């Protein structure tokens, strides 16, 4: 019963830094692409009918999500087999390279329709890599965090995401202001749009370097040690490493719960980030630089508050915080878009802050609640399936679908209604979700932050309501002992 992983905060910090940098890069690209969407219509859609030009560039955002499930299905099982760290290194390199290459693409004026084809190709490469990135990063950080503070530490992962988006938006805004003042109003469309994408080169080098320095997670190493000792693997054991079909067979309920929560989280998140630049420019009439400048501070403030929300979930539980996210979505979203459409700058800031409330409540829990739905041996695979299918179908398509619905209905609150539908679905899913706060991850040994905590846990484990030996990666003899103790 002495199997307790001790991961001190000193070891957790570099792990958080190494994983958060990947999310930063992923969302840095989203920020650049989102705030250059309108500018890039003139660069990549020359010759298309006017009513399709904006949608064509927005489709470039959506198309990357079409292959995310494929990336999850390929990279997830690999991450469960050879390790989280190795796959996260590969996904980081692919993301940084494809982002930088967008900045080198020829325009439609030079190669016609091939410009869009090449853009879509690079977005597909990004989508494949991100199919393994977030699933792997959340799995990694959840397994490296202590049970009592998994919500707090996990929230830093999504802090990196939204700060990355804000950084991308800021780079676009600063580049636009400088070039338009120095060169003229056509500078961004002529060549300036390339600069933000090319900044991914130095950032990518730093990010890849940090990824090479993160260790493997203790939970994965425990599980691999257990697999090595086992001569026969039981395909009917839900805690064993399973094929994708095995994951679906044994963990279909967790997959559906994760799918519903991810859909709600990302329709809100992508509406606030990737779709908001287009909405503010096209619907409210703001300049692209102003739209970026007004959104970035909201995202930074929300990001800085995520650890408070994550820490709160460690105390009160994940489910109560998720419920707060659902309720605030239903209460705040319609008023937010009504206020935004008054068009004044203070109204836009207030409205964005209102949209950020449920978004922050959702995303602060993603790296702690979602990986806890699956056992260690199949966690990367389970996250790869539930997260990527939900994001592909509903998250990444949010800008495209909401813009299309807006054009068809002329109803300014369509984005709010769209997000609210998924909040209701997530609310139903929460009825079937098991609380995971302060508990060991399924299929893992308990994780604490000091030897003293480990000794205390071993002494009182029989009285600890959060301590469950079922599914822990014991050897066969230790499993028999654990079952005997449970009886």
PDB file of C-alpha atoms in Angstrom, residues 31-32 40 45 62 82 129 140-141 190 226 231 278 301-302 340 346 354 366 383 387 390 406 427 462 467:
ATOM      1  CA  UNK A  31      -5.218  34.923 -32.502  1.00  0.00           C
ATOM      2  CA  UNK A  32      -3.230  35.878 -35.571  1.00  0.00           C
ATOM      3  CA  UNK A  40      -6.666  37.876 -45.633  1.00  0.00           C
ATOM      4  CA  UNK A  45      -9.802  35.023 -52.288  1.00  0.00           C
ATOM      5  CA  UNK A  62     -12.690  25.312 -39.778  1.00  0.00           C
ATOM      6  CA  UNK A  82       5.407   5.370 -26.042  1.00  0.00           C
ATOM      7  CA  UNK A 129      -0.841  18.188 -34.766  1.00  0.00           C
ATOM      8  CA  UNK A 140       0.335  15.314 -19.001  1.00  0.00           C
ATOM      9  CA  UNK A 141      -0.503  18.115 -16.606  1.00  0.00           C
ATOM     10  CA  UNK A 190       0.192  44.130 -49.300  1.00  0.00           C
ATOM     11  CA  UNK A 226       2.843  -2.662 -14.484  1.00  0.00           C
ATOM     12  CA  UNK A 231       2.584 -11.533 -19.136  1.00  0.00           C
ATOM     13  CA  UNK A 278     -15.025  39.050 -37.321  1.00  0.00           C
ATOM     14  CA  UNK A 301      -7.656  39.360 -17.230  1.00  0.00           C
ATOM     15  CA  UNK A 302      -9.722  36.205 -17.727  1.00  0.00           C
ATOM     16  CA  UNK A 340     -22.451  44.803 -27.666  1.00  0.00           C
ATOM     17  CA  UNK A 346     -17.634  50.864 -23.199  1.00  0.00           C
ATOM     18  CA  UNK A 354     -19.869  39.131 -19.712  1.00  0.00           C
ATOM     19  CA  UNK A 366     -10.659  21.407 -18.727  1.00  0.00           C
ATOM     20  CA  UNK A 383      -9.081  12.537 -24.511  1.00  0.00           C
ATOM     21  CA  UNK A 387     -12.035  16.317 -27.109  1.00  0.00           C
ATOM     22  CA  UNK A 390     -16.320  17.729 -30.080  1.00  0.00           C
ATOM     23  CA  UNK A 406     -26.054  35.532 -38.897  1.00  0.00           C
ATOM     24  CA  UNK A 427     -25.934  20.565 -18.092  1.00  0.00           C
ATOM     25  CA  UNK A 462      -8.551   2.967   4.875  1.00  0.00           C
ATOM     26  CA  UNK A 467      -8.897   6.599  -1.716  1.00  0.00           C
TER      27      UNK A 467
END
